[in-house]
Amino acid sequence: MLLIKPVVISLLLLSFSRVALASEQVDLVVIKKSKSTMQLLQHGKVLKQYRIAMGDQPAGHKLKEGDQRTPEGRYVLDYKKPNSSYYRAIHISYPNDEDIFRARALGINPGGQIMIHGENPHSLLPAEEAQQYNWTNGCIAVTNKQMDEIWQLVKAGTPIEIWP
């Protein structure tokens, strides 16, 4: 009879859970602004979906700094910020070349620092209630618990598509 020590079993389970998590890395994030949703996809299959909060003026593409809009288009989640003012954040590569070109032609500043991030630490509302309102300056907000899950599933370099 083969006896396996509890430590060995624990190590095997830990290794298996890391492999399972790695196999669930997403290859695309899709935002549907009109539905206030974020989907995490892997090979075209939706792994997770979240309700999001956006900028105070969500309709239309972000044109300039301070317009309270969330950009639209294809970008890259290019780096993670573990110590964000809003819990954790993943940076969206806005503005892209097209956004910069448009802003220059209009003589305006396109802005930047658009992120997917957690809760507003100064909000008096419970997290789920706060998610019912568009309260960011153009970022995409989720609850801190959801941000922990997204943090594990999304790595830097993952493309993001933001649709009207």
CSV table of C-alpha atoms in Angstrom, one decimal:
chain,number,residue,atom,x,y,z
A,1,MET,CA,0.0,0.0,0.0
A,2,LEU,CA,1.4,3.4,-1.0
A,3,LEU,CA,1.2,6.1,1.6
A,4,ILE,CA,1.4,9.7,0.5
A,5,LYS,CA,2.2,12.3,3.1
A,6,PRO,CA,-0.2,15.3,3.5
A,7,VAL,CA,2.7,17.7,2.6
A,8,VAL,CA,3.1,16.0,-0.8
A,9,ILE,CA,-0.6,16.1,-1.4
A,10,SER,CA,-0.7,19.8,-0.5
A,11,LEU,CA,2.1,20.5,-2.9
A,12,LEU,CA,0.4,18.6,-5.7
A,13,LEU,CA,-2.9,20.5,-5.2
A,14,LEU,CA,-1.0,23.8,-5.1
A,15,SER,CA,0.8,23.0,-8.3
A,16,PHE,CA,-2.5,21.9,-10.0
A,17,SER,CA,-4.3,25.1,-9.0
A,18,ARG,CA,-1.5,27.2,-10.4
A,19,VAL,CA,-1.6,25.2,-13.7
A,20,ALA,CA,-5.4,25.7,-13.8
A,21,LEU,CA,-5.1,29.4,-13.2
A,22,ALA,CA,-2.4,29.8,-15.9
A,23,SER,CA,-4.6,27.9,-18.3
A,24,GLU,CA,-7.4,30.4,-17.6
A,25,GLN,CA,-5.3,33.4,-18.7
A,26,VAL,CA,-7.5,35.5,-21.0
A,27,ASP,CA,-6.4,36.6,-24.5
A,28,LEU,CA,-9.0,39.4,-25.0
A,29,VAL,CA,-11.0,41.8,-22.8
A,30,VAL,CA,-14.2,43.3,-24.3
A,31,ILE,CA,-16.0,46.3,-22.9
A,32,LYS,CA,-19.6,47.0,-24.1
A,33,LYS,CA,-20.3,50.5,-22.9
A,34,SER,CA,-24.0,50.4,-23.8
A,35,LYS,CA,-24.5,47.3,-21.6
A,36,SER,CA,-22.0,48.4,-18.9
A,37,THR,CA,-20.2,45.0,-19.1
A,38,MET,CA,-16.7,43.7,-19.3
A,39,GLN,CA,-16.0,40.3,-20.7
A,40,LEU,CA,-12.8,38.3,-20.2
A,41,LEU,CA,-12.4,35.9,-23.2
A,42,GLN,CA,-10.1,33.0,-24.0
A,43,HIS,CA,-10.1,31.7,-27.5
A,44,GLY,CA,-13.4,33.4,-28.2
A,45,LYS,CA,-15.2,31.9,-25.2
A,46,VAL,CA,-16.4,34.2,-22.3
A,47,LEU,CA,-14.7,33.1,-19.1
A,48,LYS,CA,-16.0,35.9,-16.9
A,49,GLN,CA,-18.4,38.9,-17.2
A,50,TYR,CA,-18.7,41.9,-14.8
A,51,ARG,CA,-20.9,44.9,-14.5
A,52,ILE,CA,-18.7,48.1,-14.8
A,53,ALA,CA,-18.9,51.7,-14.0
A,54,MET,CA,-17.4,54.2,-16.4
A,55,GLY,CA,-17.0,58.0,-16.8
A,56,ASP,CA,-19.8,60.3,-16.0
A,57,GLN,CA,-20.4,60.9,-19.8
A,58,PRO,CA,-20.1,57.3,-21.2
A,59,ALA,CA,-21.7,58.0,-24.6
A,60,GLY,CA,-19.2,58.6,-27.4
A,61,HIS,CA,-15.4,58.3,-27.8
A,62,LYS,CA,-13.1,60.1,-25.4
A,63,LEU,CA,-11.8,63.1,-27.3
A,64,LYS,CA,-10.0,65.2,-24.7
A,65,GLU,CA,-8.8,65.3,-21.1
A,66,GLY,CA,-11.6,66.0,-18.7
A,67,ASP,CA,-14.5,65.1,-20.9
A,68,GLN,CA,-15.5,62.3,-18.5
A,69,ARG,CA,-15.7,59.8,-21.4
A,70,THR,CA,-14.4,56.3,-21.6
A,71,PRO,CA,-12.5,55.7,-24.9
A,72,GLU,CA,-13.7,53.4,-27.7
A,73,GLY,CA,-11.5,51.3,-29.9
A,74,ARG,CA,-8.7,48.6,-29.7
A,75,TYR,CA,-6.0,49.1,-27.1
A,76,VAL,CA,-3.6,47.0,-25.0
A,77,LEU,CA,-3.6,46.5,-21.2
A,78,ASP,CA,0.0,47.5,-21.0
A,79,TYR,CA,0.9,47.5,-17.3
A,80,LYS,CA,-0.4,46.7,-13.8
A,81,LYS,CA,-0.4,49.1,-10.9
A,82,PRO,CA,-0.7,47.2,-7.6
A,83,ASN,CA,-0.8,50.3,-5.4
A,84,SER,CA,-3.4,52.4,-7.1
A,85,SER,CA,-5.5,55.0,-5.3
A,86,TYR,CA,-8.5,52.8,-6.4
A,87,TYR,CA,-7.2,49.5,-4.9
A,88,ARG,CA,-5.4,48.0,-8.0
A,89,ALA,CA,-5.3,49.1,-11.6
A,90,ILE,CA,-4.5,47.9,-15.1
A,91,HIS,CA,-3.5,50.6,-17.5
A,92,ILE,CA,-5.2,50.9,-20.9
A,93,SER,CA,-2.9,52.2,-23.7
A,94,TYR,CA,-5.1,55.2,-24.5
A,95,PRO,CA,-4.3,57.4,-26.4
A,96,ASN,CA,-3.3,55.4,-29.4
A,97,ASP,CA,-1.8,57.0,-32.6
A,98,GLU,CA,-5.3,57.7,-34.0
A,99,ASP,CA,-6.4,59.4,-30.8
A,100,ILE,CA,-3.3,61.6,-30.8
A,101,PHE,CA,-3.7,62.5,-34.4
A,102,ARG,CA,-7.4,63.5,-33.9
A,103,ALA,CA,-6.5,65.5,-30.8
A,104,ARG,CA,-3.7,67.4,-32.6
A,105,ALA,CA,-6.0,68.2,-35.5
A,106,LEU,CA,-8.6,69.6,-33.1
A,107,GLY,CA,-5.9,71.4,-31.0
A,108,ILE,CA,-6.8,69.6,-27.8
A,109,ASN,CA,-5.1,67.3,-25.2
A,110,PRO,CA,-6.4,63.7,-25.6
A,111,GLY,CA,-5.7,63.0,-21.9
A,112,GLY,CA,-4.5,59.6,-20.6
A,113,GLN,CA,-4.2,57.5,-17.6
A,114,ILE,CA,-7.3,55.4,-18.4
A,115,MET,CA,-7.4,52.3,-16.3
A,116,ILE,CA,-9.5,49.3,-15.2
A,117,HIS,CA,-9.5,49.7,-11.4
A,118,GLY,CA,-11.2,48.9,-8.2
A,119,GLU,CA,-13.6,50.8,-5.9
A,120,ASN,CA,-13.5,54.5,-4.9
A,121,PRO,CA,-12.1,54.4,-1.3
A,122,HIS,CA,-14.0,57.6,-0.5
A,123,SER,CA,-17.4,56.4,-1.6
A,124,LEU,CA,-20.1,56.1,1.1
A,125,LEU,CA,-22.0,53.6,-1.0
A,126,PRO,CA,-21.6,49.8,-0.7
A,127,ALA,CA,-19.4,48.5,-3.6
A,128,GLU,CA,-22.3,46.8,-5.5
A,129,GLU,CA,-24.5,49.9,-5.2
A,130,ALA,CA,-21.7,52.2,-6.4
A,131,GLN,CA,-21.3,50.0,-9.5
A,132,GLN,CA,-24.9,51.1,-10.6
A,133,TYR,CA,-23.6,54.6,-11.3
A,134,ASN,CA,-21.0,56.0,-13.7
A,135,TRP,CA,-18.6,57.8,-11.4
A,136,THR,CA,-15.1,57.6,-12.9
A,137,ASN,CA,-13.3,60.3,-14.9
A,138,GLY,CA,-13.3,57.9,-17.9
A,139,CYS,CA,-11.8,54.8,-16.4
A,140,ILE,CA,-13.5,51.4,-16.0
A,141,ALA,CA,-14.3,50.4,-12.4
A,142,VAL,CA,-15.2,47.1,-10.8
A,143,THR,CA,-15.4,46.0,-7.2
A,144,ASN,CA,-12.2,45.2,-5.4
A,145,LYS,CA,-13.2,41.5,-5.2
A,146,GLN,CA,-13.7,41.5,-9.0
A,147,MET,CA,-10.4,43.4,-9.5
A,148,ASP,CA,-8.6,40.6,-7.6
A,149,GLU,CA,-10.0,38.0,-10.0
A,150,ILE,CA,-9.2,40.2,-13.1
A,151,TRP,CA,-5.7,40.8,-11.7
A,152,GLN,CA,-5.1,37.0,-11.7
A,153,LEU,CA,-6.6,36.3,-15.1
A,154,VAL,CA,-5.3,39.3,-17.2
A,155,LYS,CA,-1.6,39.8,-17.8
A,156,ALA,CA,0.2,42.8,-19.3
A,157,GLY,CA,0.0,42.8,-23.1
A,158,THR,CA,-3.6,41.5,-23.3
A,159,PRO,CA,-5.6,43.4,-25.9
A,160,ILE,CA,-8.8,45.2,-24.9
A,161,GLU,CA,-11.6,46.3,-27.2
A,162,ILE,CA,-14.0,49.0,-26.0
A,163,TRP,CA,-17.3,49.2,-27.9
A,164,PRO,CA,-20.1,51.8,-27.8
